[in-house]
XYZ file of C-alpha atoms in Angstrom:
652
model
C -19.569 30.355 -14.667
C -20.682 30.992 -18.259
C -18.899 27.836 -20.629
C -17.666 30.440 -23.612
C -16.727 33.729 -22.463
C -15.467 36.563 -24.571
C -12.397 39.357 -23.676
C -10.290 41.724 -25.798
C -6.578 41.655 -26.203
C -6.171 44.959 -28.284
C -7.867 43.947 -31.456
C -7.932 40.306 -30.592
C -10.860 38.969 -29.290
C -10.115 35.882 -26.915
C -13.093 33.328 -27.302
C -12.619 30.779 -24.326
C -14.166 27.731 -23.645
C -14.558 26.474 -19.652
C -16.430 23.112 -19.500
C -14.432 20.731 -17.673
C -13.359 17.900 -17.936
C -12.944 17.703 -22.040
C -14.889 20.636 -23.266
C -17.814 18.531 -24.694
C -19.800 20.361 -27.287
C -23.109 20.600 -25.071
C -25.986 22.682 -25.981
C -24.359 25.269 -23.184
C -21.524 25.259 -25.542
C -22.850 25.862 -29.028
C -24.707 28.686 -27.764
C -21.987 30.411 -25.760
C -19.512 29.837 -29.101
C -22.441 31.222 -31.334
C -22.897 34.510 -29.092
C -19.217 34.502 -29.031
C -19.081 34.831 -32.518
C -21.661 37.288 -32.531
C -19.659 39.839 -30.143
C -16.334 39.527 -32.128
C -18.338 40.429 -35.509
C -20.287 43.144 -34.063
C -17.308 45.215 -31.693
C -15.337 47.061 -34.222
C -12.231 47.100 -32.114
C -11.857 43.655 -32.995
C -10.027 42.799 -36.012
C -9.322 38.844 -35.729
C -10.384 36.121 -33.198
C -8.961 33.447 -31.300
C -10.577 30.477 -29.889
C -9.313 28.643 -27.120
C -9.941 25.816 -24.778
C -8.836 25.868 -20.896
C -8.538 22.378 -19.186
C -6.184 19.866 -20.326
C -7.421 19.304 -23.920
C -9.416 21.194 -27.018
C -13.090 20.275 -27.942
C -13.111 16.711 -27.899
C -16.046 15.983 -29.372
C -20.064 16.248 -29.061
C -21.083 15.520 -25.141
C -22.123 11.960 -24.579
C -25.136 12.659 -22.701
C -26.601 14.176 -25.303
C -26.484 11.299 -27.574
C -29.850 9.432 -28.429
C -31.608 12.555 -27.460
C -33.695 15.177 -29.297
C -31.273 17.688 -30.508
C -31.464 21.439 -28.749
C -30.496 24.310 -30.985
C -27.928 25.710 -31.954
C -27.659 22.332 -33.824
C -23.555 21.780 -34.420
C -23.796 21.938 -38.244
C -25.414 25.595 -38.209
C -23.026 26.788 -35.741
C -19.916 25.583 -38.043
C -21.668 27.602 -41.174
C -21.616 30.663 -38.449
C -18.206 29.984 -37.970
C -17.133 29.920 -41.111
C -18.712 32.838 -42.239
C -17.320 35.477 -39.813
C -15.756 37.961 -41.663
C -12.892 38.292 -39.078
C -10.229 35.814 -38.743
C -10.159 33.376 -36.451
C -7.864 30.937 -35.171
C -7.991 27.786 -33.444
C -5.520 27.509 -30.932
C -5.584 23.422 -30.161
C -4.067 21.444 -27.194
C -5.059 18.007 -26.187
C -7.393 16.855 -28.561
C -9.278 17.984 -31.454
C -11.564 15.203 -32.071
C -15.494 14.844 -34.094
C -17.043 17.901 -33.555
C -14.042 19.915 -32.219
C -11.945 19.144 -35.286
C -15.478 20.326 -37.402
C -15.079 23.738 -35.533
C -11.638 23.908 -35.725
C -11.995 23.519 -39.615
C -14.532 26.193 -39.851
C -12.090 29.021 -38.492
C -9.820 30.468 -40.695
C -6.206 29.359 -39.513
C -5.138 26.695 -36.858
C -2.271 26.416 -34.801
C -1.509 23.945 -31.964
C 0.928 22.266 -29.409
C 3.304 19.578 -30.259
C 1.815 17.132 -28.380
C -1.941 17.817 -29.548
C -3.701 15.552 -31.692
C -6.465 16.429 -34.232
C -9.213 13.493 -35.715
C -12.334 12.242 -36.863
C -13.118 9.249 -34.989
C -16.858 8.779 -35.598
C -16.727 6.137 -38.033
C -15.323 3.838 -34.232
C -19.453 4.872 -33.761
C -20.458 3.600 -36.469
C -21.528 7.126 -37.808
C -20.142 9.763 -40.607
C -19.417 13.164 -39.261
C -22.330 15.347 -39.622
C -21.103 18.987 -39.675
C -19.162 19.691 -42.474
C -15.876 17.088 -41.496
C -15.611 14.841 -44.554
C -16.234 18.405 -46.412
C -13.654 20.595 -45.530
C -11.039 18.372 -44.362
C -10.527 17.489 -48.027
C -10.754 20.732 -49.651
C -7.937 21.387 -46.846
C -5.646 18.815 -47.018
C -6.461 16.626 -50.200
C -8.848 13.416 -50.882
C -6.992 10.527 -50.073
C -5.460 12.013 -46.600
C -8.631 13.186 -45.489
C -10.082 9.646 -46.548
C -7.228 7.957 -44.344
C -8.123 9.845 -41.533
C -11.911 9.677 -41.224
C -12.028 5.876 -43.011
C -9.438 5.012 -40.568
C -10.942 7.081 -37.850
C -7.622 7.636 -35.855
C -6.247 10.925 -34.362
C -3.180 12.533 -35.984
C -0.103 14.206 -34.886
C 0.383 17.686 -34.554
C 3.548 17.606 -36.818
C 1.501 15.333 -39.289
C -0.945 17.596 -39.306
C 1.595 20.501 -40.131
C 2.402 18.524 -42.824
C -0.496 18.155 -44.774
C -1.915 21.816 -44.387
C -4.231 20.636 -41.639
C -2.723 23.469 -39.021
C -0.528 26.544 -39.734
C 1.865 26.385 -36.925
C 3.155 24.289 -34.454
C 3.282 26.354 -30.803
C 5.915 25.997 -27.854
C 3.497 28.317 -25.431
C 0.290 28.061 -27.252
C -2.029 30.974 -26.288
C 0.747 33.784 -26.038
C 1.508 32.258 -29.157
C -1.896 32.045 -30.841
C -2.165 35.683 -29.968
C 1.124 36.322 -31.608
C 0.162 35.032 -35.008
C -3.151 36.327 -34.721
C -1.905 39.868 -34.606
C -0.294 39.172 -38.256
C -4.067 38.559 -39.402
C -4.909 41.736 -38.463
C -6.765 43.171 -41.373
C -6.465 40.266 -43.589
C -9.583 38.582 -45.638
C -10.287 35.314 -44.050
C -12.596 34.442 -48.022
C -9.682 32.930 -49.699
C -9.253 30.278 -47.335
C -12.789 28.756 -46.636
C -12.910 25.516 -46.866
C -16.387 25.852 -49.366
C -14.451 26.045 -52.842
C -14.496 23.414 -55.393
C -12.285 20.573 -54.938
C -9.969 20.578 -58.294
C -10.215 17.263 -60.755
C -7.124 16.764 -61.347
C -5.519 16.948 -57.365
C -6.660 13.416 -56.724
C -6.891 9.774 -58.925
C -10.164 8.912 -60.327
C -10.150 5.723 -58.996
C -9.255 6.987 -55.401
C -12.423 6.052 -53.796
C -13.007 2.573 -55.250
C -9.331 1.735 -54.103
C -10.483 2.834 -50.367
C -14.147 1.039 -51.303
C -12.009 -2.048 -51.843
C -9.653 -1.942 -49.262
C -12.573 -1.352 -46.582
C -14.312 -5.249 -48.626
C -10.692 -6.741 -47.374
C -10.168 -4.794 -43.432
C -13.727 -3.335 -42.959
C -15.741 -6.306 -43.461
C -19.079 -6.103 -42.679
C -18.938 -2.372 -41.606
C -21.256 0.123 -42.826
C -20.031 3.197 -41.383
C -16.507 3.207 -43.613
C -18.121 2.984 -46.988
C -20.443 5.502 -45.971
C -17.301 7.848 -45.110
C -15.902 7.302 -48.098
C -19.545 8.334 -50.308
C -19.144 11.526 -48.391
C -16.046 12.529 -49.267
C -16.614 11.585 -52.503
C -19.544 14.127 -52.419
C -16.905 16.471 -51.372
C -15.156 16.230 -54.818
C -18.529 17.211 -56.680
C -19.175 20.933 -57.946
C -21.927 21.782 -54.834
C -20.383 22.149 -51.654
C -24.369 22.755 -49.839
C -25.055 19.192 -51.832
C -21.633 17.714 -50.146
C -23.224 18.670 -46.949
C -26.605 17.591 -47.276
C -25.820 14.024 -48.744
C -22.869 14.135 -45.509
C -25.702 14.950 -42.928
C -28.135 12.455 -44.585
C -25.425 9.909 -44.515
C -24.858 10.869 -40.657
C -28.490 10.939 -40.012
C -29.146 7.502 -41.397
C -26.593 5.803 -39.145
C -26.746 7.333 -36.131
C -30.005 5.163 -36.303
C -28.796 2.097 -37.485
C -28.129 -1.132 -35.283
C -24.321 -1.111 -35.982
C -24.142 2.200 -34.601
C -26.238 1.304 -31.565
C -23.929 -1.376 -30.489
C -21.186 0.289 -31.328
C -22.066 3.118 -29.224
C -22.812 0.660 -26.218
C -19.810 -0.951 -26.110
C -17.882 2.531 -26.318
C -19.599 3.476 -22.977
C -19.459 -0.040 -21.873
C -15.240 0.312 -22.141
C -15.594 3.385 -19.769
C -17.756 2.086 -17.021
C -15.645 -0.887 -16.409
C -14.375 0.366 -13.277
C -17.720 1.486 -12.246
C -18.005 -1.420 -9.497
C -19.123 -1.905 -6.011
C -16.208 -2.122 -3.660
C -13.786 -0.020 -6.069
C -12.992 3.667 -5.684
C -9.923 4.751 -7.502
C -8.797 7.436 -4.853
C -7.793 4.529 -2.849
C -5.273 3.891 -5.256
C -1.331 3.876 -4.527
C 1.459 4.483 -6.009
C 3.568 2.066 -7.755
C 7.309 3.189 -8.890
C 8.639 -0.087 -10.015
C 7.510 -3.565 -11.144
C 9.253 -7.199 -11.772
C 7.997 -9.735 -13.570
C 8.812 -13.274 -13.119
C 8.777 -15.233 -16.085
C 10.670 -13.927 -18.679
C 9.108 -16.293 -21.636
C 6.845 -14.113 -24.092
C 4.399 -13.345 -21.882
C 6.615 -12.311 -19.261
C 8.551 -10.368 -21.671
C 5.498 -8.805 -23.152
C 4.358 -7.637 -19.793
C 7.625 -6.171 -19.107
C 7.918 -3.894 -22.464
C 3.959 -2.639 -21.699
C 5.764 -1.200 -17.813
C 8.697 -0.133 -19.314
C 7.047 1.939 -22.322
C 5.560 3.751 -19.881
C 9.129 4.752 -18.235
C 8.867 2.132 -15.199
C 11.888 0.338 -14.235
C 11.784 -3.761 -14.729
C 12.968 -6.378 -13.341
C 12.767 -9.235 -15.059
C 13.033 -12.205 -13.275
C 14.425 -15.806 -14.443
C 15.728 -19.314 -12.735
C 19.300 -18.941 -15.006
C 21.031 -16.057 -16.390
C 20.575 -17.803 -19.772
C 16.834 -17.526 -19.441
C 17.066 -13.970 -18.345
C 19.006 -12.554 -21.341
C 16.556 -14.456 -23.497
C 14.246 -12.787 -22.127
C 15.329 -9.551 -22.689
C 16.592 -10.657 -26.105
C 12.518 -11.010 -26.534
C 12.120 -7.486 -25.626
C 14.271 -6.374 -27.603
C 12.979 -8.186 -30.501
C 9.353 -6.791 -29.341
C 10.923 -3.143 -29.968
C 12.458 -3.695 -32.850
C 9.253 -4.997 -34.572
C 7.866 -1.664 -33.756
C 10.612 0.188 -35.149
C 10.182 -1.503 -38.257
C 5.959 -0.833 -37.926
C 6.941 2.543 -37.497
C 5.082 2.806 -33.969
C 8.243 3.138 -32.471
C 11.879 5.067 -33.424
C 14.908 3.208 -32.569
C 16.221 5.893 -29.783
C 12.743 5.199 -28.353
C 13.147 1.430 -28.652
C 16.783 1.939 -26.694
C 15.003 3.786 -24.024
C 12.419 1.515 -23.153
C 14.762 -1.244 -23.240
C 16.937 0.443 -20.646
C 14.347 0.250 -18.051
C 14.277 -3.587 -18.475
C 16.842 -5.330 -15.769
C 17.213 -9.507 -16.253
C 18.023 -11.153 -12.917
C 17.772 -14.726 -11.341
C 18.054 -13.411 -7.787
C 14.488 -12.829 -5.730
C 16.607 -10.117 -2.910
C 16.826 -7.599 -6.135
C 12.554 -7.510 -5.506
C 12.758 -6.031 -1.683
C 11.761 -2.280 -2.947
C 9.419 -3.585 -5.992
C 6.141 -2.622 -5.516
C 4.539 -4.792 -7.984
C 5.221 -8.355 -8.827
C 3.532 -9.826 -11.842
C 4.114 -13.920 -11.709
C 4.064 -14.498 -15.333
C 4.949 -18.731 -15.295
C 3.876 -21.833 -16.227
C 0.486 -22.952 -15.416
C 1.257 -25.509 -12.986
C -0.016 -24.492 -9.402
C 2.595 -26.444 -7.595
C 5.295 -24.177 -8.917
C 2.866 -20.625 -8.781
C 2.321 -21.457 -4.875
C 6.790 -21.876 -4.516
C 7.010 -18.587 -6.553
C 4.678 -16.511 -4.146
C 5.823 -17.874 -0.774
C 9.412 -16.783 -2.479
C 8.181 -13.742 -3.331
C 6.452 -13.391 0.361
C 9.531 -13.602 1.632
C 11.258 -11.281 -0.628
C 9.295 -8.703 -0.997
C 8.496 -5.412 1.269
C 4.808 -6.045 3.684
C 2.847 -3.816 1.031
C 3.965 -5.007 -2.350
C 1.438 -6.462 -4.309
C 1.660 -9.579 -5.606
C -0.005 -10.668 -8.815
C -0.540 -13.463 -11.095
C -0.901 -13.862 -14.759
C -2.910 -17.245 -14.387
C -5.731 -17.759 -17.443
C -7.498 -20.169 -15.140
C -5.897 -20.884 -11.410
C -7.878 -20.249 -8.576
C -5.809 -17.227 -6.968
C -7.550 -18.042 -3.642
C -5.526 -20.983 -3.327
C -2.156 -19.255 -4.692
C -2.680 -16.580 -2.414
C -2.577 -18.786 0.584
C 0.810 -19.419 -0.264
C 1.695 -16.161 1.284
C 1.273 -14.172 4.725
C -0.239 -11.199 2.558
C -3.531 -12.646 0.956
C -4.854 -9.197 0.833
C -2.169 -8.297 -1.123
C -2.684 -10.265 -3.929
C -4.394 -10.530 -7.283
C -4.893 -11.651 -10.607
C -3.483 -9.218 -13.693
C -4.565 -11.085 -16.468
C -3.027 -9.767 -19.626
C -3.676 -11.198 -23.222
C -1.325 -12.439 -25.537
C 0.561 -10.243 -26.879
C 0.762 -8.248 -23.919
C 2.142 -5.124 -25.521
C -0.633 -5.288 -27.999
C -3.566 -6.452 -26.418
C -5.568 -3.825 -25.016
C -7.477 -6.127 -22.535
C -6.276 -6.844 -19.074
C -8.923 -8.782 -16.423
C -8.247 -7.982 -12.902
C -8.911 -10.818 -10.375
C -10.270 -9.977 -7.258
C -9.863 -12.927 -4.823
C -11.849 -13.357 -1.568
C -9.355 -11.737 0.205
C -7.716 -8.759 -1.632
C -7.934 -5.268 -0.318
C -10.182 -2.514 -2.136
C -6.757 -0.401 -1.798
C -5.316 -3.262 -4.586
C -7.118 -3.365 -6.793
C -7.927 0.275 -7.005
C -3.975 0.787 -7.546
C -3.972 -1.809 -10.086
C -7.003 -0.426 -11.989
C -5.032 2.962 -11.725
C -1.916 1.831 -13.378
C -3.984 -0.155 -16.272
C -5.268 3.227 -16.595
C -1.749 4.766 -16.990
C -0.551 1.496 -18.985
C -3.789 2.384 -21.513
C -5.327 -0.740 -21.217
C -8.820 -1.884 -20.850
C -9.262 -3.066 -17.436
C -12.284 -5.364 -16.534
C -12.790 -6.145 -12.920
C -13.335 -10.054 -11.872
C -14.016 -12.377 -9.421
C -12.031 -16.160 -9.038
C -13.705 -18.504 -10.966
C -11.757 -21.286 -13.449
C -11.044 -19.224 -16.673
C -12.574 -15.936 -14.957
C -14.353 -14.097 -17.651
C -12.600 -14.468 -20.292
C -11.757 -18.227 -21.130
C -14.857 -19.411 -19.200
C -16.937 -18.215 -22.013
C -14.408 -18.996 -24.923
C -14.941 -22.439 -23.420
C -18.506 -22.746 -23.743
C -17.561 -21.092 -27.018
C -15.967 -23.360 -28.360
C -17.093 -26.207 -26.445
C -20.633 -25.255 -28.717
C -18.574 -25.496 -31.854
C -17.571 -28.880 -30.962
C -21.223 -30.072 -30.644
C -21.679 -27.954 -34.028
C -18.577 -30.102 -35.870
C -19.941 -33.047 -34.998
C -23.532 -32.219 -36.456
C -21.717 -30.509 -39.623
C -18.961 -33.549 -39.865
C -16.118 -30.853 -40.281
C -14.812 -27.722 -38.889
C -14.831 -25.712 -41.970
C -18.935 -24.636 -42.033
C -18.622 -24.039 -37.957
C -15.622 -21.420 -38.705
C -16.949 -20.319 -42.399
C -19.960 -19.168 -40.185
C -18.498 -17.563 -37.485
C -16.261 -15.939 -40.127
C -19.103 -14.236 -41.778
C -20.464 -13.367 -38.477
C -17.457 -10.982 -37.956
C -14.854 -13.118 -35.639
C -11.340 -12.599 -37.327
C -11.029 -16.061 -37.766
C -13.035 -19.237 -36.776
C -12.919 -21.639 -33.568
C -10.882 -24.384 -35.075
C -8.327 -21.957 -37.070
C -7.839 -20.486 -33.232
C -7.028 -23.697 -31.773
C -4.470 -24.506 -34.394
C -2.886 -20.695 -34.406
C -2.756 -21.318 -30.341
C -1.939 -25.090 -30.316
C -4.707 -27.771 -29.612
C -3.200 -29.117 -26.215
C -2.965 -25.790 -24.402
C -6.645 -26.655 -23.808
C -5.957 -30.650 -23.264
C -3.882 -30.265 -21.164
C -6.140 -27.350 -18.988
C -8.777 -30.181 -19.423
C -7.046 -33.118 -18.130
C -6.411 -31.140 -15.046
C -9.901 -30.227 -14.335
C -12.190 -32.766 -12.217
C -14.526 -35.540 -13.638
C -17.507 -34.312 -15.042
C -16.546 -30.452 -15.514
C -15.739 -30.427 -19.026
C -18.931 -32.239 -21.907
C -18.153 -35.947 -23.126
C -18.698 -35.316 -26.631
C -17.537 -31.861 -27.112
C -13.614 -31.908 -27.523
C -13.468 -35.873 -28.204
C -12.001 -34.796 -31.453
C -9.443 -32.233 -30.000
C -8.252 -34.448 -27.625
C -7.709 -37.459 -29.869
C -5.918 -35.064 -32.106
C -3.645 -34.257 -29.891
C -2.844 -37.662 -28.532
C -1.997 -37.784 -32.800
C 0.528 -35.393 -32.393
C -1.815 -33.147 -34.439
C -1.511 -29.806 -32.049
C -2.304 -27.604 -34.891
C 0.272 -25.271 -36.731
C 3.320 -25.930 -35.039
C 3.041 -29.571 -36.124
C 1.877 -28.738 -39.385
C -1.453 -30.623 -38.731
C -4.479 -29.705 -36.558
C -7.603 -29.427 -37.722
C -6.558 -28.465 -41.323
C -3.258 -29.487 -42.994
C -0.599 -27.150 -43.588
C 2.402 -26.692 -46.071
C 3.175 -24.422 -48.250
C 1.307 -21.597 -47.828
C -1.722 -23.734 -48.430
C -4.529 -24.528 -45.572
C -6.515 -27.869 -46.482
C -8.880 -30.307 -44.615
C -7.935 -33.647 -44.850
C -9.433 -37.313 -44.684
C -7.850 -38.258 -41.245
C -9.494 -35.375 -39.727
C -13.151 -35.782 -41.613
C -13.168 -39.645 -40.766
C -12.486 -39.099 -37.130
C -15.434 -36.597 -37.152
C -16.988 -38.941 -38.479
C -16.464 -42.395 -36.372
C -17.301 -40.181 -33.220
C -20.571 -38.701 -34.460
C -21.361 -42.453 -35.446
C -20.868 -43.759 -32.072
C -22.252 -40.792 -29.985
C -25.824 -41.606 -32.307
C -25.179 -37.673 -33.786
C -26.424 -37.897 -37.077
C -25.221 -36.183 -40.069
C -26.729 -32.944 -41.077
C -26.606 -29.469 -42.936
C -26.370 -26.669 -41.229
C -27.262 -22.753 -41.490
C -24.544 -19.817 -41.054
C -27.625 -18.509 -38.785
C -27.990 -21.768 -36.742
C -24.423 -22.052 -36.429
C -23.646 -18.479 -34.912
C -26.903 -18.240 -33.318
C -26.452 -21.498 -31.110
C -22.590 -19.977 -30.608
C -23.954 -16.917 -29.459
C -26.400 -18.476 -27.353
C -24.011 -20.764 -25.223
C -21.766 -17.476 -25.412
C -24.716 -15.588 -23.224
C -25.731 -18.065 -21.486
C -22.193 -18.842 -19.898
C -22.479 -14.767 -19.409
C -25.378 -15.352 -17.352
C -24.344 -18.037 -14.805
C -21.465 -15.549 -14.684
C -22.944 -12.715 -13.839
C -25.029 -14.518 -11.334
C -22.359 -15.695 -9.330
C -21.123 -12.364 -9.510
C -17.923 -13.126 -11.325
C -18.569 -10.523 -13.606
C -20.030 -6.592 -12.305
C -22.283 -6.446 -15.468
C -23.074 -7.482 -18.975
C -21.056 -4.562 -20.557
C -17.865 -5.962 -18.395
C -18.522 -9.337 -20.149
C -19.211 -7.453 -23.731
C -15.886 -5.923 -23.225
C -13.648 -8.779 -22.564
C -15.039 -10.745 -25.688
C -14.465 -7.736 -28.029
C -11.171 -6.612 -26.742
C -9.782 -10.589 -25.734
C -11.338 -12.247 -28.280
C -12.132 -10.626 -31.594
C -15.885 -10.597 -31.054
C -17.279 -8.274 -33.838
C -17.039 -4.555 -32.041
C -19.918 -3.506 -34.158
C -22.467 -6.367 -32.972
C -21.785 -5.036 -29.410
C -20.366 -7.803 -27.655
C -22.148 -11.568 -26.901
C -24.266 -10.081 -23.842
C -25.465 -7.142 -26.200
C -26.033 -8.999 -29.371
C -27.215 -12.217 -27.804
C -30.578 -10.390 -26.453
C -31.271 -10.660 -30.072
C -30.781 -14.178 -30.576
C -32.225 -15.866 -27.226
C -34.263 -12.803 -26.101
C-alpha cells in the first residue's frame, strides 16, 4: 500500500498520508507527497487540496531510522518549497501532533485547520539542532518574531487554542475531515499567493532588541547549550530582506549542529528514553488493568504520588495512621494543585476534579478491591515489613504491592507477604508530581506480568520508567553515592566544597554535590550510612558530612551545612574549612589546587565505574538505562548524554 494517496471529491483533491504509526516523514512519504502535489496541480478538475493523515496523528517529524544516514531525495526542504509553490490553495488538516518537519510541511500549505486537542511545534532544539526546512523562516512570518522564538527556542508544542490565537492555524474543527473539506471549499478560486510565507517581515513588527534579550535569557537558563542560540540566529536571519538567504542560513546551521557532539548526545538520550522497556523478560502485552490505586503514607512523597494518579482520572485512596495525618495529606495534594494553578499548569476546575479523586482514610479494609498499593512510609525496614504484612491480609490476591523505598532490600520486604511474586518497587523521585523518572524494581520473585503492568501504567502517567534489579540504592542512588564519594574525597584535597560545586556546575549539573546535600538534608545520608554494615562506606569520603550532622549542621533546614545561610546569602565559613583541613591533615591528604577538568573527570569516572558494576551485576539492563536515570533524576546535563555515554570519553 502506498504511503500517500490522492483522491478527488468534487473540486477538492484529498492528499492522504498513511504511514503508521506516526506518519514519520520517510523517503516514501516525501516522494508520495511530491507526486501528490504534482497530481493536484496537473488535474484541471481540482481547485484546492486538503492534506490529511490517517491514524492517530498528523506528521510527527522525521523518520528516526533515517537519522545519521545519507539523505535520499526528495529532501524535506525541497519538498516544502515545492508544496509552497503550488498555485492552488492547500489546507493542512491537523490532528494529534504536527511536529518538526510535520509543522514545516503544514507551514508550506496555504492554510491550516486543526482539532482542538492537536499540538504543533518545532522540537528540534531538544535534539541539539535547528529546523532545516524553513521552520524558523516561515513561522515568524506567520505568527511574529517573538512568538516564533518562544516556540522554536523552547521547543515545546503549543495547543490548538494557542495556535489559533497566534494565527498559526486558521480554524479549530470538531470533525476534522468534513470540516477541512468544507473549509477548503471556501477557497475555491482563491489565489494563495498573498498568504505564502516568503514575504519580508516588517521591521516595526518586532522590538529591535528582541534577539539580544533572548540570547541573554539563554545564557541564564540554557547555559552551555548551542542549539537555542543557533535557533535565535536563524530567526534573526528570517528578519532580513532576502527569504532565500534566510533559508540558506537556517540550513547551514541545521547541518552543522546535526553533526555536533551535543546533538549526538541529545539524540542518544532521546532514543535511550524510548528503549527503557526493551529488556529481557518484559512484554507489555502482558500488562493488566489498574482501575484503582492506594498510597500508604501521606507525607510529601505520598501526596505527590497520589496526585500523579489522580491527575490521570485514577481513583486514589490515601492511607495514614490517623485522621489528622490523612487530612494533612489531602491538604498537601490541595497545596500542590494550587501551586500548579498559579503556574498556569492547571485551571481551578481541573484542580478540583483531580482532588476529588483522592480519598483519605485510616482503614486498611478500604483497600479490599484496590488493584495497586504503593507504600511510601519512612525508610525503616521493620515498619515497611509490618505495612506489607497488613496489606497482604487486606488486599485481594491479585493486587500488586509496591514500595517507594529509595534503597532498602525489596526482596526482604516481599518476605512479609504470601505473594512475593506480586511485590515490586516503584521508586518515584521527589517531587513525584513533577519529576518524570520512576525506577521499576524487579525482585527475584516479581512476576513478569506485574512488571509489565507497572510499566504500562507509568506510560499512561507520562513518566519515564526504567527497569532495575534489587541492590542497595538500585541504579540511581547507588550511582549517586559513588558520585558523592568522589566529591567528598575531592573536597578533602581542595580544602573546600566550593571548587567542587563550581566545577560540576560548570560541567552542566544544575547545582553542585554539596549544594544538593545542603538542600535535601545532610542527615538523610548520615542515617542511611549508619544502617550499612561495616566497610560498606569509604572511610574518608563522608567524614566531613558526618561531623557536620553531629554538629547540628544539617543543611538549609538548620541554616548551616557545608555552607551557611541567612538573609538570602550563601557563604563559606571558617568552621567548615577548619573541619575539612583537620580531617585531611589526619588522613595525610595534602592540600592542592585541582583543575575543573580533573574534578569533573574524576566524578564522571566514579559514575561510569559504578555503572559498569551495575551492568555486570544485571541491576541495569543496558548503559542507556543508566543514562536515562541520571539525566532525568539527578540533573546530569542532557546535552552530555548521561554518565555512561559521556564517561566513554573520560574513561575510554
